Amino acid sequence: MKTVAIVGASLAGLSAARSLRGQGYDGRLVIIGDEPHRPYDRPPLSKEFLTGALDDAELALETEGEDLGAEWILGARAVGLGTRDRSVRLADGREVRAEGVVIATGAAARTLPGTDGLVGVHVLRTLDDARALRDDLACGGRLVVVGGGFVGAEVASTARGMGLEVTFVAAGPAPLAGALGPDMAAAVSLLHGDHGVRLLCGTGVRGMTSRPDDGSGEGRERVTAVLLDDGRSIPADTVVVGIGATPCTGWLEGSGVVLDNGVRCGADGTTSVPGVVAVGDCAAWYDPVLGVHRRVEHWTGAKERPSAAAAALLSGGDVPSTPPRPPYFWSDQYGVRIQFAGYAAQADSVTVEDGDPADRSFLAVYRRAGHPVAALGVNRVKPFTRWRRQLATATVRAGTS
């Protein structure tokens, strides 16, 4: 294998490059990214970067002096993959040919219909998104966050700390209900009320109102309010839409790579095409615990899973894979560390086993038929870490039995 092309220059792509080099690959390595930036850390974009506590340079993922011996092609969007000759076609007409390909193109933030070009309405996925949002938040005023996920919850926390008036709108019963289950999500969501954030749950958004934006000089409109499905109108100077993301796989249509809510992969990142693996937010790996293919859109997955994919690529898939550790994520909100590992959807019960939700500090364990399948820690780092290790050990045993 003389050349490996990595399509995607964020954490998953960088982790794949490091894993390939660490596992002995010394051939040509080409890293392609559609953004003009070198790999940067995304979690701070909704927190320290918005407040100005971190600058661009401090987001860099590459360590000082790190040299992967790679060719970097940045600001170049992939538009096609020739699986017969492993050729990656770029929007500018260039083509990169390789014996091995790592797909790491990530996911793109979903937008609300009718909001394109509306000044003051933001999504938050990239460094450029964060720069634009930071400029608007610096003006203060009223922020409306739409969506019940982690990005929205963290932006609400950050903006409230900056002194903005914040309203958080979630279509579900509570923010994070999909990830934590309704009961524990309700307990965690009390943090918003504690800090003066207005939380509106169980209603969607049907539109926005606007006025001419005199500051743009381009005849554009600026948002003035968010209109809810229940008829309420919420005044807004800035709006953040955090309603999930879709995998960036359109460039693979017609390539022969099987797609199914992302790139359909085995439990080691291998795809339907030999010599092609996928990692990160665009990759739907087979989960031996659930028996389904699913995307894991968390920092830890993008950091850890490329090692298995690199091994599979270099070996041709002949090396037995170890089941991935259970999904893990964390979130910092209002000075509180929230950690979760496992599969909330599998549970038929959940119990608080340490601390008290009333104190905003507790550990809860999720079980199915009496067996632990997930754990949630809210300001309970040490006991949570023990449970995470226990869940990982159980997963490895289940995957190899």
CSV table of C-alpha atoms in Angstrom, one decimal:
chain,number,residue,atom,x,y,z
A,1,MET,CA,0.0,0.0,0.0
A,2,LYS,CA,2.0,3.0,-1.3
A,3,THR,CA,-0.6,5.7,-0.7
A,4,VAL,CA,-3.4,6.2,1.8
A,5,ALA,CA,-5.8,9.1,1.3
A,6,ILE,CA,-7.7,10.4,4.4
A,7,VAL,CA,-10.8,12.4,3.4
A,8,GLY,CA,-11.6,14.7,6.3
A,9,ALA,CA,-9.1,16.8,8.4
A,10,SER,CA,-10.8,17.0,11.7
A,11,LEU,CA,-10.3,14.8,14.9
A,12,ALA,CA,-11.3,11.5,13.3
A,13,GLY,CA,-9.0,12.1,10.2
A,14,LEU,CA,-6.1,13.2,12.3
A,15,SER,CA,-6.6,10.2,14.7
A,16,ALA,CA,-6.6,7.9,11.6
A,17,ALA,CA,-3.3,9.4,10.4
A,18,ARG,CA,-1.7,9.0,13.8
A,19,SER,CA,-2.9,5.4,14.0
A,20,LEU,CA,-1.6,4.5,10.6
A,21,ARG,CA,1.9,5.9,11.4
A,22,GLY,CA,1.8,4.4,14.9
A,23,GLN,CA,1.0,1.0,13.4
A,24,GLY,CA,4.0,1.1,11.0
A,25,TYR,CA,2.6,2.6,7.8
A,26,ASP,CA,5.5,4.6,6.2
A,27,GLY,CA,4.1,5.2,2.8
A,28,ARG,CA,2.6,8.3,1.2
A,29,LEU,CA,-0.2,9.9,3.4
A,30,VAL,CA,-2.5,12.5,1.9
A,31,ILE,CA,-5.0,14.3,4.2
A,32,ILE,CA,-7.8,16.2,2.5
A,33,GLY,CA,-10.1,18.7,4.2
A,34,ASP,CA,-12.9,20.9,2.9
A,35,GLU,CA,-12.2,23.6,5.5
A,36,PRO,CA,-9.1,25.8,5.2
A,37,HIS,CA,-8.1,25.1,8.8
A,38,ARG,CA,-5.7,22.5,10.2
A,39,PRO,CA,-7.4,20.0,12.6
A,40,TYR,CA,-8.9,21.8,15.6
A,41,ASP,CA,-10.9,20.8,18.7
A,42,ARG,CA,-14.6,21.2,18.4
A,43,PRO,CA,-15.9,20.8,22.0
A,44,PRO,CA,-14.6,24.3,23.1
A,45,LEU,CA,-16.5,26.0,20.3
A,46,SER,CA,-19.7,26.0,22.4
A,47,LYS,CA,-17.9,27.0,25.5
A,48,GLU,CA,-14.5,28.7,26.1
A,49,PHE,CA,-14.1,29.9,22.5
A,50,LEU,CA,-17.4,31.8,22.6
A,51,THR,CA,-16.4,33.7,25.7
A,52,GLY,CA,-12.9,34.5,24.4
A,53,ALA,CA,-11.2,32.3,27.0
A,54,LEU,CA,-9.6,30.3,24.1
A,55,ASP,CA,-8.3,31.6,20.8
A,56,ASP,CA,-7.9,29.9,17.5
A,57,ALA,CA,-4.3,28.7,18.2
A,58,GLU,CA,-5.4,27.0,21.4
A,59,LEU,CA,-7.9,24.9,19.5
A,60,ALA,CA,-5.1,23.2,17.5
A,61,LEU,CA,-5.2,19.4,17.8
A,62,GLU,CA,-1.7,18.8,16.5
A,63,THR,CA,1.0,18.9,19.1
A,64,GLU,CA,4.0,21.2,18.9
A,65,GLY,CA,6.6,19.7,16.6
A,66,GLU,CA,4.3,16.9,15.5
A,67,ASP,CA,5.1,15.7,11.9
A,68,LEU,CA,3.1,12.9,10.4
A,69,GLY,CA,4.9,13.2,7.1
A,70,ALA,CA,1.6,13.9,5.4
A,71,GLU,CA,0.6,16.0,2.4
A,72,TRP,CA,-2.2,18.4,3.4
A,73,ILE,CA,-4.8,19.4,0.8
A,74,LEU,CA,-7.0,21.9,2.6
A,75,GLY,CA,-10.0,24.0,1.4
A,76,ALA,CA,-10.7,21.3,-1.1
A,77,ARG,CA,-14.1,19.5,-1.1
A,78,ALA,CA,-14.3,15.8,-2.2
A,79,VAL,CA,-17.0,15.3,-4.8
A,80,GLY,CA,-16.5,11.7,-5.8
A,81,LEU,CA,-14.8,8.4,-5.1
A,82,GLY,CA,-13.7,6.0,-7.8
A,83,THR,CA,-13.6,2.7,-5.9
A,84,ARG,CA,-12.1,0.7,-8.7
A,85,ASP,CA,-8.9,2.8,-8.7
A,86,ARG,CA,-9.3,4.4,-5.3
A,87,SER,CA,-9.4,7.9,-6.7
A,88,VAL,CA,-10.7,10.8,-4.7
A,89,ARG,CA,-12.1,13.5,-7.0
A,90,LEU,CA,-12.0,17.1,-5.7
A,91,ALA,CA,-14.3,20.0,-6.5
A,92,ASP,CA,-11.4,22.0,-8.1
A,93,GLY,CA,-10.7,19.2,-10.6
A,94,ARG,CA,-7.8,17.6,-8.9
A,95,GLU,CA,-7.7,13.8,-8.2
A,96,VAL,CA,-5.9,11.9,-5.6
A,97,ARG,CA,-5.2,8.2,-6.3
A,98,ALA,CA,-4.5,5.8,-3.4
A,99,GLU,CA,-4.5,2.1,-2.6
A,100,GLY,CA,-6.3,2.8,0.7
A,101,VAL,CA,-8.9,5.4,1.6
A,102,VAL,CA,-10.2,6.6,5.0
A,103,ILE,CA,-13.5,8.3,4.9
A,104,ALA,CA,-13.7,10.9,7.7
A,105,THR,CA,-15.9,13.6,6.3
A,106,GLY,CA,-18.0,14.1,9.4
A,107,ALA,CA,-21.5,15.6,9.5
A,108,ALA,CA,-23.1,18.9,8.8
A,109,ALA,CA,-25.5,20.8,11.1
A,110,ARG,CA,-29.2,20.7,10.2
A,111,THR,CA,-30.8,24.0,9.5
A,112,LEU,CA,-34.4,25.2,9.9
A,113,PRO,CA,-36.2,25.7,6.6
A,114,GLY,CA,-36.5,29.4,5.6
A,115,THR,CA,-33.7,30.7,7.7
A,116,ASP,CA,-30.9,30.6,5.2
A,117,GLY,CA,-29.3,34.0,4.9
A,118,LEU,CA,-31.2,35.4,7.9
A,119,VAL,CA,-28.8,37.6,9.9
A,120,GLY,CA,-28.5,36.5,13.6
A,121,VAL,CA,-29.4,32.9,13.0
A,122,HIS,CA,-26.6,30.4,13.6
A,123,VAL,CA,-25.7,26.8,13.6
A,124,LEU,CA,-22.6,25.7,15.4
A,125,ARG,CA,-20.4,23.0,13.8
A,126,THR,CA,-17.2,24.6,12.5
A,127,LEU,CA,-14.7,27.2,13.6
A,128,ASP,CA,-16.2,29.7,11.2
A,129,ASP,CA,-19.6,29.1,12.7
A,130,ALA,CA,-18.2,29.8,16.1
A,131,ARG,CA,-16.5,33.0,15.1
A,132,ALA,CA,-19.8,34.4,13.6
A,133,LEU,CA,-21.8,33.4,16.7
A,134,ARG,CA,-19.1,34.8,19.1
A,135,ASP,CA,-19.5,38.2,17.3
A,136,ASP,CA,-23.2,38.2,17.8
A,137,LEU,CA,-23.1,37.1,21.5
A,138,ALA,CA,-20.6,39.8,22.2
A,139,CYS,CA,-23.4,42.3,21.5
A,140,GLY,CA,-25.5,40.9,24.3
A,141,GLY,CA,-29.3,41.0,24.2
A,142,ARG,CA,-31.7,38.1,23.9
A,143,LEU,CA,-30.7,34.6,22.7
A,144,VAL,CA,-33.1,31.8,21.7
A,145,VAL,CA,-31.6,28.3,21.5
A,146,VAL,CA,-33.7,25.9,19.4
A,147,GLY,CA,-33.1,22.1,19.8
A,148,GLY,CA,-32.6,19.8,22.8
A,149,GLY,CA,-29.1,18.5,22.2
A,150,PHE,CA,-25.7,19.1,23.8
A,151,VAL,CA,-24.6,21.9,21.6
A,152,GLY,CA,-27.8,23.9,22.4
A,153,ALA,CA,-27.5,23.2,26.1
A,154,GLU,CA,-23.8,24.3,26.2
A,155,VAL,CA,-24.4,27.4,24.2
A,156,ALA,CA,-27.3,28.3,26.6
A,157,SER,CA,-25.0,27.8,29.6
A,158,THR,CA,-22.2,29.9,28.0
A,159,ALA,CA,-24.4,32.7,26.9
A,160,ARG,CA,-26.1,33.0,30.3
A,161,GLY,CA,-22.7,33.3,31.9
A,162,MET,CA,-22.0,36.1,29.5
A,163,GLY,CA,-25.1,38.0,30.8
A,164,LEU,CA,-27.5,37.3,27.9
A,165,GLU,CA,-31.2,36.7,28.4
A,166,VAL,CA,-31.6,33.1,27.2
A,167,THR,CA,-34.6,31.1,26.2
A,168,PHE,CA,-34.1,27.4,25.4
A,169,VAL,CA,-36.8,25.7,23.2
A,170,ALA,CA,-36.9,21.9,23.0
A,171,ALA,CA,-39.4,19.8,21.1
A,172,GLY,CA,-39.0,16.9,23.5
A,173,PRO,CA,-40.0,16.5,27.1
A,174,ALA,CA,-36.6,17.9,28.2
A,175,PRO,CA,-33.2,18.8,26.7
A,176,LEU,CA,-31.0,15.7,26.3
A,177,ALA,CA,-34.0,13.3,26.6
A,178,GLY,CA,-32.8,11.3,23.6
A,179,ALA,CA,-29.4,10.7,25.1
A,180,LEU,CA,-30.2,10.3,28.8
A,181,GLY,CA,-33.8,9.2,28.8
A,182,PRO,CA,-36.7,11.4,30.0
A,183,ASP,CA,-36.3,11.0,33.7
A,184,MET,CA,-32.6,11.8,34.0
A,185,ALA,CA,-32.8,14.4,31.3
A,186,ALA,CA,-35.5,16.2,33.4
A,187,ALA,CA,-33.2,16.1,36.4
A,188,VAL,CA,-30.2,17.5,34.5
A,189,SER,CA,-32.4,20.2,32.8
A,190,LEU,CA,-33.1,21.7,36.2
A,191,LEU,CA,-29.6,23.4,35.8
A,192,HIS,CA,-31.1,25.8,33.3
A,193,GLY,CA,-33.8,27.1,35.6
A,194,ASP,CA,-31.2,27.4,38.4
A,195,HIS,CA,-29.3,29.9,36.3
A,196,GLY,CA,-32.2,31.9,35.0
A,197,VAL,CA,-32.6,30.3,31.6
A,198,ARG,CA,-36.2,30.1,30.4
A,199,LEU,CA,-36.9,26.5,29.3
A,200,LEU,CA,-39.8,25.8,27.0
A,201,CYS,CA,-40.3,22.1,26.3
A,202,GLY,CA,-42.7,20.1,24.2
A,203,THR,CA,-43.1,22.6,21.4
A,204,GLY,CA,-41.4,23.1,18.0
A,205,VAL,CA,-40.6,26.1,15.8
A,206,ARG,CA,-42.8,27.1,12.9
A,207,GLY,CA,-40.9,30.1,11.7
A,208,MET,CA,-39.2,33.4,12.5
A,209,THR,CA,-39.9,37.1,12.1
A,210,SER,CA,-37.4,39.6,10.8
A,211,ARG,CA,-36.7,43.2,9.8
A,212,PRO,CA,-34.3,44.8,7.4
A,213,ASP,CA,-30.7,44.6,8.7
A,214,ASP,CA,-29.3,48.1,8.3
A,215,GLY,CA,-25.9,47.0,9.4
A,216,SER,CA,-25.3,44.5,6.7
A,217,GLY,CA,-25.5,46.9,3.8
A,218,GLU,CA,-26.7,44.1,1.6
A,219,GLY,CA,-30.4,44.3,1.9
A,220,ARG,CA,-30.6,41.3,4.2
A,221,GLU,CA,-33.1,40.6,7.0
A,222,ARG,CA,-32.2,40.2,10.7
A,223,VAL,CA,-34.2,37.9,13.0
A,224,THR,CA,-36.4,39.6,15.5
A,225,ALA,CA,-38.4,36.7,17.0
A,226,VAL,CA,-38.9,32.9,17.0
A,227,LEU,CA,-42.5,31.7,16.4
A,228,LEU,CA,-43.4,28.5,18.2
A,229,ASP,CA,-45.9,25.8,17.1
A,230,ASP,CA,-48.1,26.6,20.1
A,231,GLY,CA,-48.5,30.2,18.9
A,232,ARG,CA,-46.1,32.0,21.2
A,233,SER,CA,-43.6,34.5,19.8
A,234,ILE,CA,-40.2,34.7,21.6
A,235,PRO,CA,-38.2,37.9,20.9
A,236,ALA,CA,-34.7,37.3,19.8
A,237,ASP,CA,-31.6,39.2,18.8
A,238,THR,CA,-29.6,36.0,18.2
A,239,VAL,CA,-30.8,32.4,17.5
A,240,VAL,CA,-28.8,29.2,17.7
A,241,VAL,CA,-30.2,26.2,15.9
A,242,GLY,CA,-29.0,22.9,17.4
A,243,ILE,CA,-31.3,20.2,15.9
A,244,GLY,CA,-28.7,17.6,15.0
A,245,ALA,CA,-26.5,16.8,12.1
A,246,THR,CA,-26.6,14.8,8.8
A,247,PRO,CA,-23.6,12.7,7.7
A,248,CYS,CA,-21.5,14.2,4.9
A,249,THR,CA,-21.8,11.3,2.5
A,250,GLY,CA,-23.4,12.9,-0.6
A,251,TRP,CA,-20.0,12.7,-2.4
A,252,LEU,CA,-20.1,8.9,-2.2
A,253,GLU,CA,-23.4,8.5,-4.0
A,254,GLY,CA,-22.9,6.1,-6.9
A,255,SER,CA,-19.4,5.0,-5.7
A,256,GLY,CA,-20.4,1.5,-4.6
A,257,VAL,CA,-19.8,2.3,-0.9
A,258,VAL,CA,-23.0,1.2,0.9
A,259,LEU,CA,-24.7,4.1,2.7
A,260,ASP,CA,-27.3,3.9,5.4
A,261,ASN,CA,-27.6,7.0,7.6
A,262,GLY,CA,-23.8,7.3,7.1
A,263,VAL,CA,-21.3,4.9,5.7
A,264,ARG,CA,-22.3,1.4,6.6
A,265,CYS,CA,-19.4,-0.3,8.3
A,266,GLY,CA,-18.4,-3.4,10.2
A,267,ALA,CA,-17.4,-3.3,13.8
A,268,ASP,CA,-13.9,-2.2,12.7
A,269,GLY,CA,-14.8,0.5,10.3
A,270,THR,CA,-14.5,-1.6,7.1
A,271,THR,CA,-16.9,-0.7,4.4
A,272,SER,CA,-18.5,-2.6,1.5
A,273,VAL,CA,-15.5,-1.8,-0.7
A,274,PRO,CA,-12.1,-3.4,0.1
A,275,GLY,CA,-9.4,-0.9,0.9
A,276,VAL,CA,-11.9,1.7,2.1
A,277,VAL,CA,-12.7,2.3,5.8
A,278,ALA,CA,-14.8,5.0,7.5
A,279,VAL,CA,-14.4,6.8,10.9
A,280,GLY,CA,-16.0,9.6,12.9
A,281,ASP,CA,-19.4,11.2,12.6
A,282,CYS,CA,-20.1,9.9,9.1
A,283,ALA,CA,-19.5,6.3,9.9
A,284,ALA,CA,-22.3,3.9,10.9
A,285,TRP,CA,-20.3,1.1,12.6
A,286,TYR,CA,-21.9,-2.2,13.5
A,287,ASP,CA,-22.6,-2.3,17.2
A,288,PRO,CA,-22.4,-5.9,18.5
A,289,VAL,CA,-24.2,-5.0,21.7
A,290,LEU,CA,-27.3,-3.6,19.9
A,291,GLY,CA,-27.0,-5.7,16.8
A,292,VAL,CA,-27.5,-2.6,14.6
A,293,HIS,CA,-25.4,-0.1,12.6
A,294,ARG,CA,-25.2,3.3,14.3
A,295,ARG,CA,-23.3,6.5,14.1
A,296,VAL,CA,-21.6,7.7,17.3
A,297,GLU,CA,-21.2,11.5,17.1
A,298,HIS,CA,-18.9,12.0,20.1
A,299,TRP,CA,-15.4,13.2,20.6
A,300,THR,CA,-14.2,9.9,22.2
A,301,GLY,CA,-15.4,7.8,19.3
A,302,ALA,CA,-13.5,10.0,16.8
A,303,LYS,CA,-10.5,9.7,19.0
A,304,GLU,CA,-10.5,6.0,19.7
A,305,ARG,CA,-12.1,4.1,16.8
A,306,PRO,CA,-9.7,5.1,14.0
A,307,SER,CA,-7.1,2.8,15.6
A,308,ALA,CA,-9.2,-0.2,14.8
A,309,ALA,CA,-10.0,1.1,11.3
A,310,ALA,CA,-6.3,1.7,10.6
A,311,ALA,CA,-5.5,-1.9,11.6
A,312,ALA,CA,-8.3,-3.2,9.4
A,313,LEU,CA,-7.1,-1.1,6.4
A,314,LEU,CA,-3.4,-2.2,6.8
A,315,SER,CA,-4.3,-5.9,7.3
A,316,GLY,CA,-7.0,-6.1,4.7
A,317,GLY,CA,-9.5,-6.9,7.4
A,318,ASP,CA,-7.7,-10.1,8.5
A,319,VAL,CA,-7.1,-9.0,12.1
A,320,PRO,CA,-9.9,-9.8,14.6
A,321,SER,CA,-11.4,-6.6,16.0
A,322,THR,CA,-12.1,-5.9,19.6
A,323,PRO,CA,-15.6,-4.5,20.2
A,324,PRO,CA,-15.5,-0.7,20.6
A,325,ARG,CA,-16.0,0.6,24.1
A,326,PRO,CA,-19.5,1.7,25.0
A,327,PRO,CA,-20.3,5.2,23.7
A,328,TYR,CA,-19.1,7.9,26.0
A,329,PHE,CA,-19.6,11.7,26.1
A,330,TRP,CA,-19.3,14.5,28.5
A,331,SER,CA,-20.7,18.0,28.7
A,332,ASP,CA,-19.8,21.0,30.8
A,333,GLN,CA,-22.8,23.2,31.7
A,334,TYR,CA,-23.0,26.0,34.4
A,335,GLY,CA,-19.8,24.7,35.9
A,336,VAL,CA,-21.2,21.1,36.2
A,337,ARG,CA,-19.5,18.1,34.6
A,338,ILE,CA,-22.1,15.7,33.0
A,339,GLN,CA,-20.8,12.3,31.9
A,340,PHE,CA,-22.6,9.4,30.3
A,341,ALA,CA,-21.5,6.0,29.0
A,342,GLY,CA,-23.5,3.1,27.6
A,343,TYR,CA,-26.9,2.7,26.0
A,344,ALA,CA,-29.8,4.5,27.7
A,345,ALA,CA,-32.3,3.2,25.1
A,346,GLN,CA,-31.6,-0.4,26.3
A,347,ALA,CA,-32.5,0.2,29.9
A,348,ASP,CA,-35.8,-0.8,31.5
A,349,SER,CA,-34.9,0.9,34.8
A,350,VAL,CA,-32.7,3.7,36.1
A,351,THR,CA,-31.8,4.3,39.8
A,352,VAL,CA,-29.8,7.1,41.5
A,353,GLU,CA,-27.1,5.3,43.5
A,354,ASP,CA,-24.9,8.2,44.7
A,355,GLY,CA,-25.7,11.8,45.6
A,356,ASP,CA,-29.0,13.5,45.0
A,357,PRO,CA,-30.5,15.2,41.8
A,358,ALA,CA,-31.8,18.0,44.1
A,359,ASP,CA,-28.1,18.9,44.8
A,360,ARG,CA,-27.3,18.7,41.1
A,361,SER,CA,-24.6,16.1,42.0
A,362,PHE,CA,-25.5,12.4,41.6
A,363,LEU,CA,-24.7,9.1,39.8
A,364,ALA,CA,-27.4,7.0,38.2
A,365,VAL,CA,-27.1,3.5,36.8
A,366,TYR,CA,-29.3,2.2,33.9
A,367,ARG,CA,-30.2,-1.5,33.9
A,368,ARG,CA,-31.9,-4.0,31.7
A,369,ALA,CA,-33.2,-7.1,33.4
A,370,GLY,CA,-31.0,-6.2,36.3
A,371,HIS,CA,-27.8,-5.9,34.3
A,372,PRO,CA,-26.1,-2.5,34.0
A,373,VAL,CA,-26.1,-1.0,30.5
A,374,ALA,CA,-25.3,2.7,31.1
A,375,ALA,CA,-24.2,5.2,33.7
A,376,LEU,CA,-24.7,8.9,34.2
A,377,GLY,CA,-22.6,11.1,36.4
A,378,VAL,CA,-23.4,14.7,37.3
A,379,ASN,CA,-20.4,16.1,39.2
A,380,ARG,CA,-19.5,12.6,40.3
A,381,VAL,CA,-16.3,12.0,38.3
A,382,LYS,CA,-14.6,9.3,40.4
A,383,PRO,CA,-17.6,6.9,40.8
A,384,PHE,CA,-18.6,7.5,37.2
A,385,THR,CA,-15.1,6.5,36.0
A,386,ARG,CA,-15.4,3.2,37.9
A,387,TRP,CA,-18.7,2.5,36.3
A,388,ARG,CA,-17.4,3.3,32.9
A,389,ARG,CA,-14.6,0.8,33.3
A,390,GLN,CA,-17.1,-1.8,34.4
A,391,LEU,CA,-19.4,-1.2,31.4
A,392,ALA,CA,-16.4,-1.4,29.0
A,393,THR,CA,-15.3,-4.8,30.5
A,394,ALA,CA,-18.9,-6.1,30.2
A,395,THR,CA,-19.0,-5.0,26.5
A,396,VAL,CA,-15.7,-6.7,25.6
A,397,ARG,CA,-17.0,-9.9,27.2
A,398,ALA,CA,-20.3,-9.7,25.3
A,399,GLY,CA,-18.6,-9.0,22.0
A,400,THR,CA,-16.1,-12.0,22.3
A,401,SER,CA,-18.4,-14.6,23.9
